[in-house]
CSV table of C-alpha atoms and ligand atoms in Angstrom, one decimal:
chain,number,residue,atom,x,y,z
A,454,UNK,CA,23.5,-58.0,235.4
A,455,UNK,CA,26.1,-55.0,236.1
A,456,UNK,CA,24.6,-52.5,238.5
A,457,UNK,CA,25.1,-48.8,238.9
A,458,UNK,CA,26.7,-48.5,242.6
A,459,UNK,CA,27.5,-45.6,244.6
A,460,UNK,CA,29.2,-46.6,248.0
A,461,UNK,CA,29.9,-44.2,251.0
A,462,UNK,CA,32.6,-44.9,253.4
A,463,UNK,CA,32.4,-43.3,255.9
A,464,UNK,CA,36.0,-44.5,257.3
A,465,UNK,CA,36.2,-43.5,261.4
A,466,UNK,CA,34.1,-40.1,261.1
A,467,UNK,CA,31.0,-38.5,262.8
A,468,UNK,CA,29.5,-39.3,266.1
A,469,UNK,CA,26.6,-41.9,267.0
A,470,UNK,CA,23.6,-39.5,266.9
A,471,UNK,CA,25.0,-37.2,263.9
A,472,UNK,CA,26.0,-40.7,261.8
A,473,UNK,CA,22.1,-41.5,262.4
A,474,UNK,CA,21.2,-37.9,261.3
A,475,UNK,CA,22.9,-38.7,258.3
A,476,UNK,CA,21.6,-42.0,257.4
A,477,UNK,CA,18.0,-40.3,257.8
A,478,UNK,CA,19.1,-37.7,255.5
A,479,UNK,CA,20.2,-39.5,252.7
A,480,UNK,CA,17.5,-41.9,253.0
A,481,UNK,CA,15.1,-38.8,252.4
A,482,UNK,CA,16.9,-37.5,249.8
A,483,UNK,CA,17.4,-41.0,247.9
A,484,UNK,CA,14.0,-41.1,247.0
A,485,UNK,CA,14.4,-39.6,243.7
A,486,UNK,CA,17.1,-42.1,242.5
A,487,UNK,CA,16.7,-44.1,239.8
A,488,UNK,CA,19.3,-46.6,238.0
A,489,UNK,CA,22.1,-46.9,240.8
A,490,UNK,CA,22.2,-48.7,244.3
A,491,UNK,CA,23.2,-46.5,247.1
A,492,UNK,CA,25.3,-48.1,249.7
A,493,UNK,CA,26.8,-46.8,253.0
A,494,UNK,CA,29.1,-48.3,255.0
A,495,UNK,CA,29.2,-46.3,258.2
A,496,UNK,CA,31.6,-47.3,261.2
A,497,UNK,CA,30.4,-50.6,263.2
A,498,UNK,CA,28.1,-49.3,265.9
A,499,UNK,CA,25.8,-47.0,263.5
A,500,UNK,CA,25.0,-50.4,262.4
A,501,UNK,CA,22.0,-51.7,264.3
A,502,UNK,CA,20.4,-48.8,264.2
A,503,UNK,CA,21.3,-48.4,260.5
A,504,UNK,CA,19.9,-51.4,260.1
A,505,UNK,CA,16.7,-50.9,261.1
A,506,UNK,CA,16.1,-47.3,259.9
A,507,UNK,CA,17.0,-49.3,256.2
A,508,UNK,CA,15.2,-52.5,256.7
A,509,UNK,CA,13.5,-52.1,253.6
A,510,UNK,CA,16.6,-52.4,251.9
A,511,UNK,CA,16.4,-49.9,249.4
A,512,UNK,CA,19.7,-48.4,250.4
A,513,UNK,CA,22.0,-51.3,251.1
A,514,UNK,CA,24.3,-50.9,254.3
A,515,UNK,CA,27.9,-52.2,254.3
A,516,UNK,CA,30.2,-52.5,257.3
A,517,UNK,CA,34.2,-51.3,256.8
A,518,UNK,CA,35.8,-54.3,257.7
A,519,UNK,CA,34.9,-57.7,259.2
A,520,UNK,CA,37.2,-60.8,261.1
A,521,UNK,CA,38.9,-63.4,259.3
A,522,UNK,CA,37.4,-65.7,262.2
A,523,UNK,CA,33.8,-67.2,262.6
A,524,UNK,CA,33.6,-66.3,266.5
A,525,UNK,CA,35.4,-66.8,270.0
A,526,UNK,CA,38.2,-65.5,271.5
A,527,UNK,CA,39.3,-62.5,269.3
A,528,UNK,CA,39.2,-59.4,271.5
A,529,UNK,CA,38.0,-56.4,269.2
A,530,UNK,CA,37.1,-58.0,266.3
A,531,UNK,CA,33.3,-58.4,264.5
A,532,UNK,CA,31.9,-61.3,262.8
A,533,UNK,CA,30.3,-61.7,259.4
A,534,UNK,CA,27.2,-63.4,261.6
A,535,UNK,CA,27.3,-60.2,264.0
A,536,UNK,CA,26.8,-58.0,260.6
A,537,UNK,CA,24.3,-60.0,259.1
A,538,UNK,CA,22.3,-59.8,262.1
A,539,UNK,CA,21.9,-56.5,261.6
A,540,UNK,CA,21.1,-56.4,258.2
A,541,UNK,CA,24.3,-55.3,257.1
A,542,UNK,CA,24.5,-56.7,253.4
A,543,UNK,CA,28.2,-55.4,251.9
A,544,UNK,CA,31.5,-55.5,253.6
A,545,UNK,CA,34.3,-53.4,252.2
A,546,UNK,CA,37.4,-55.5,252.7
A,547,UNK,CA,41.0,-55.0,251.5
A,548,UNK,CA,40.6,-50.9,251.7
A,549,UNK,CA,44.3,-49.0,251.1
A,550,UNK,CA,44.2,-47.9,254.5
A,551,UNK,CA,43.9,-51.1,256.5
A,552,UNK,CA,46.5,-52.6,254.2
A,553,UNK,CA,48.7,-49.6,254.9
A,554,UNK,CA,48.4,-48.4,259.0
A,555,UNK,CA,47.0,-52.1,259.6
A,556,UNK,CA,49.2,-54.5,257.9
A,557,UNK,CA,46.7,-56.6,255.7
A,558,UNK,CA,47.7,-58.8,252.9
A,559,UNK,CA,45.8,-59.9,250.2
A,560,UNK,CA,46.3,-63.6,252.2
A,561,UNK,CA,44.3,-62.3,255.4
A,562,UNK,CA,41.8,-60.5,252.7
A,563,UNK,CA,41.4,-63.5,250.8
A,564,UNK,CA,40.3,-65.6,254.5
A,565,UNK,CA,38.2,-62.3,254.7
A,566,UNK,CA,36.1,-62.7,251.2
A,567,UNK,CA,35.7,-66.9,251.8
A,568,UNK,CA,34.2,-66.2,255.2
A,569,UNK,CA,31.8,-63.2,254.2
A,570,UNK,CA,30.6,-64.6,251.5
A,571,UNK,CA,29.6,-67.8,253.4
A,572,UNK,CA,28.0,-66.0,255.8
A,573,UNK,CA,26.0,-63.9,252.9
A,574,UNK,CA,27.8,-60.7,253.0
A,575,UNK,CA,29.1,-58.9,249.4
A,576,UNK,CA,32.5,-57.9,249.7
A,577,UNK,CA,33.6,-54.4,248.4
A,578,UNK,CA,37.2,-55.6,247.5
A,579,UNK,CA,39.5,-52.8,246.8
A,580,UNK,CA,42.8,-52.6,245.0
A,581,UNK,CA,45.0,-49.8,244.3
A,582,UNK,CA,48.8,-48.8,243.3
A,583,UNK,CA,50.5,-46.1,245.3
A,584,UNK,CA,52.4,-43.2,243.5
A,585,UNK,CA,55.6,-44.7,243.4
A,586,UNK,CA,54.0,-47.2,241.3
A,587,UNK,CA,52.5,-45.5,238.9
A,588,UNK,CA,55.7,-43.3,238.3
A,589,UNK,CA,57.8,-46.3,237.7
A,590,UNK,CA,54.8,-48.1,235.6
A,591,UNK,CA,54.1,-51.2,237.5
A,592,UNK,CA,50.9,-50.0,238.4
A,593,UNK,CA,49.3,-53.1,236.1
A,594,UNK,CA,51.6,-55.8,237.7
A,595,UNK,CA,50.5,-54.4,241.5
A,596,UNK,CA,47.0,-54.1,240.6
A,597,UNK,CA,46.8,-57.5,238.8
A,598,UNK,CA,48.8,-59.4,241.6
A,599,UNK,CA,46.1,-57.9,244.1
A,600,UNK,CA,43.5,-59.0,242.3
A,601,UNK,CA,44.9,-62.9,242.0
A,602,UNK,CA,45.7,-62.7,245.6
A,603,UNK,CA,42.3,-61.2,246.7
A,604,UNK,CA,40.4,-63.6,244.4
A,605,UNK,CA,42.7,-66.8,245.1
A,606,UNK,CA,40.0,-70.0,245.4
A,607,UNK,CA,37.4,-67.7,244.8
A,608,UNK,CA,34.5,-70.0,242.7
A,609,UNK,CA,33.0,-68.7,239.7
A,610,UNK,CA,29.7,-68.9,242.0
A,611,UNK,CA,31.3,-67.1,244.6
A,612,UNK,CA,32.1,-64.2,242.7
A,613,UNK,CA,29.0,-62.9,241.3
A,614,UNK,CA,28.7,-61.7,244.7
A,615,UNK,CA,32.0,-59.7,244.8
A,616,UNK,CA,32.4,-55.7,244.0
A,617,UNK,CA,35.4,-54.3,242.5
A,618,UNK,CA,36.9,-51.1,243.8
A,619,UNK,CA,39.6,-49.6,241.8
A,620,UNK,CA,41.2,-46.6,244.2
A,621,UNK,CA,44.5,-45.4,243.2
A,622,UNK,CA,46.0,-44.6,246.6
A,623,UNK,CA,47.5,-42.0,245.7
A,624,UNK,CA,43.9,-39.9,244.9
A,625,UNK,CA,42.6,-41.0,247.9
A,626,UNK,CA,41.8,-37.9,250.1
A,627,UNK,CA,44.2,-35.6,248.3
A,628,UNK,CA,41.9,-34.3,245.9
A,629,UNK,CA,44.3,-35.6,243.0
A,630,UNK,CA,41.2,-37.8,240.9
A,631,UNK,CA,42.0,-39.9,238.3
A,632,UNK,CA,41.8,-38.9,234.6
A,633,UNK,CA,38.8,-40.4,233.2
A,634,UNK,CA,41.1,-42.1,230.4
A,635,UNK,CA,43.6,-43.6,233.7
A,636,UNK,CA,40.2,-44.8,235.4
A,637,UNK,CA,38.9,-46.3,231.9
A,638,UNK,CA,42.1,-48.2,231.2
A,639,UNK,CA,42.6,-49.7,234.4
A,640,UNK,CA,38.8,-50.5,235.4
A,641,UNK,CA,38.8,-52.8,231.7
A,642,UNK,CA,42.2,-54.3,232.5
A,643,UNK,CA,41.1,-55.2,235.9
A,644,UNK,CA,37.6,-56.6,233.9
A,645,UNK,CA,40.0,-58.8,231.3
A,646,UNK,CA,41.7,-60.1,234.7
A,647,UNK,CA,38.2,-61.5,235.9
A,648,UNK,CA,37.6,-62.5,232.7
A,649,UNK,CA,41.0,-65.0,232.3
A,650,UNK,CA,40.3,-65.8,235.5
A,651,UNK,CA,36.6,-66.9,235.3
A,652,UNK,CA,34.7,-65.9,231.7
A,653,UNK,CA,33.4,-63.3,229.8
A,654,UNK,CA,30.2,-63.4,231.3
A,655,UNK,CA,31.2,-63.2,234.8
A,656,UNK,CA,33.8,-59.8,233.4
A,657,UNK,CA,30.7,-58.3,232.3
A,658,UNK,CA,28.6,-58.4,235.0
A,659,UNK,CA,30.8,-57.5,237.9
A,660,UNK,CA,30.4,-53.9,239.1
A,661,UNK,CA,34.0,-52.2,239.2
A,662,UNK,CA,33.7,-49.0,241.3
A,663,UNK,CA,36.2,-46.1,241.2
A,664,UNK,CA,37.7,-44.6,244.7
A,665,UNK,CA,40.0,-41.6,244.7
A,666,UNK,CA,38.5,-38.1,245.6
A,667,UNK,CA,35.3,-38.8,243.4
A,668,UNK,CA,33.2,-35.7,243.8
A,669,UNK,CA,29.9,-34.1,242.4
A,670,UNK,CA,32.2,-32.4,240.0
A,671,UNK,CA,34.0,-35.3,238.4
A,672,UNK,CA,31.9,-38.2,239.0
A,673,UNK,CA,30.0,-38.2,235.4
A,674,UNK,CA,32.7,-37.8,233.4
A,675,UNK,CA,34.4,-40.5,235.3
A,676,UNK,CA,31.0,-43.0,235.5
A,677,UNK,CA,30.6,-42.6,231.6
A,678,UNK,CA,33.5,-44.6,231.1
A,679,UNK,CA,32.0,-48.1,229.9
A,680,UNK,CA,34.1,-49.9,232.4
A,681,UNK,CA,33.3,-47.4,235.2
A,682,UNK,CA,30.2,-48.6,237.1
A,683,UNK,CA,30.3,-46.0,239.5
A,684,UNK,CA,32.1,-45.2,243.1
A,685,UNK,CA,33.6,-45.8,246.4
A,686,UNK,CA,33.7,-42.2,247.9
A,687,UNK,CA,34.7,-41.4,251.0
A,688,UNK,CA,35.1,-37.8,252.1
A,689,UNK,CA,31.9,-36.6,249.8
A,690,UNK,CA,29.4,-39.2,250.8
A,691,UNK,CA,29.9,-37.8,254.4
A,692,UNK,CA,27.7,-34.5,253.1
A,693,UNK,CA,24.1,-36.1,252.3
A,694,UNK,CA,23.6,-33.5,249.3
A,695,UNK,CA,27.2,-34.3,247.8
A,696,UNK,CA,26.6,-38.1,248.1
A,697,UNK,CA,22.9,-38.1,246.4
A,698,UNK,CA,24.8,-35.4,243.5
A,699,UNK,CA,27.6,-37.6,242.6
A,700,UNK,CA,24.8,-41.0,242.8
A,701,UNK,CA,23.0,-38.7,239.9
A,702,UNK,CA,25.7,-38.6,237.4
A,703,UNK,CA,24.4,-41.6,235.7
B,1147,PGA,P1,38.1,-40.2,249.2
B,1147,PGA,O1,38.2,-41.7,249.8
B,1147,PGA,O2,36.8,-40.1,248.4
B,1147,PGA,O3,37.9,-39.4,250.5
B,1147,PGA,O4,39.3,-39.9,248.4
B,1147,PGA,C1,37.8,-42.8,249.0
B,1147,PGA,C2,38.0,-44.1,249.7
B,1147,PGA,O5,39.0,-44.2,250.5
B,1147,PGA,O6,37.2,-45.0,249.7
């Protein structure tokens, strides 16, 4: 069944003890919810203590990224097995900004998904065309090849575990959003992809999220579109009363 999601990422902001604070805070103020999962995804070592302060997993924690490798010698890098021992459940993978300042492909991404979803983590997968793109209309073609890269060998069984993030990169912390009608259009091409790829069934049920300076002031317009499931926010779900706003727009 499709869920309602509204993901925070938190990207590299806020301190250890005011990151906890936060967690807390929306924790409190998530109890009158109803109809959508909440996830954050705050930087790495919020995590165990995340983890424990939502152990009974009513708000689903997510890490930012994860290693294409199982363990050993990678200097720097984090495991699926080091999340999951922390209760970490979701993994966003593929975001614009590690494929832009940290060279990813949707190659390395695609190693990324196999190996979290083996170790029972749910990838956030993101895709997203960059201005230029748009402007000179191949923002289908980039967003289709993204998704056929990202989901390469992925098994029908494999992907009911997978979110969708659609984020244009060019509304991504610019306060430039999306029309509703730009995010409707491409969040059901992006479902027909899934569907040629795997079925109808498997296209219905997947949550696709929308990323892109989503805000308490835009977010229901943009979540009643029927292919819009909800978001991936990132500068708003660092303000507890902004994040719990836009998570009521349902
Ligand atoms: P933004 O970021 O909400 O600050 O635009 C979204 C994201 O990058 O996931």
């Amino acid at each position: 069944m499709r869920k309602n999601i509204v993901a925070g990422n938190w990207k590299m902001n806020k301190i250890f003890p005011e990151g906890i604070e936060l967690i807390k805070e929306i924790k409190e103020k998530s109890k009158e919810l109803q109809n959508v999962k909440l996830i954050v995804a705050p930087p790495y070592i919020f995590l165990n203590e995340a983890g424990t302060i939502l152990s009974d997993k009513q708000i689903g924690l997510g890490a930012q990224n994860c290693s294409n490798k199982i363990n050993g010698a990678y200097t720097g890098e984090i495991s699926p097995e080091m999340l999951t021992s922390t209760n970490t459940e979701y993994v966003i993978l593929g975001h614009s900004e590690r494929r832009t300042y940290y060279n990813e492909t949707d190659e390395l991404i695609n190693e990324k998904i196999k190996i979290c979803i083996d170790n029972r983590l749910k990838p956030i997968i993101c895709c997203g065309e960059v201005l230029q793109e748009r402007e000179d209309n191949k923002h289908f073609d980039v967003i289709e090849k993204q998704i056929h890269g990202m989901l390469k060998d992925i098994s029908e069984e494999q992907i009911d575990d997978i979110i969708i993030a659609y984020e244009p990169v060019w509304a991504i912390g610019t306060g430039k959003t999306a029309s509703s009608e730009q995010a409707q259009e491409m969040h059901q091409f992006i479902r027909n992809i899934v569907s040629k790829l795997y079925n109808n069934e498997t296209a219905n049920n997947i949550s696709i999220l929308y990323g892109g300076s989503c805000k308490p002031t835009n977010a229901k317009e943009l979540f009643s579109n029927p292919d819009v499931d909800g978001g991936l926010i990132g500068g708003a779900s660092l303000k507890a009363n902004d994040f719990i706003e836009i998570a009521k727009s349902f």
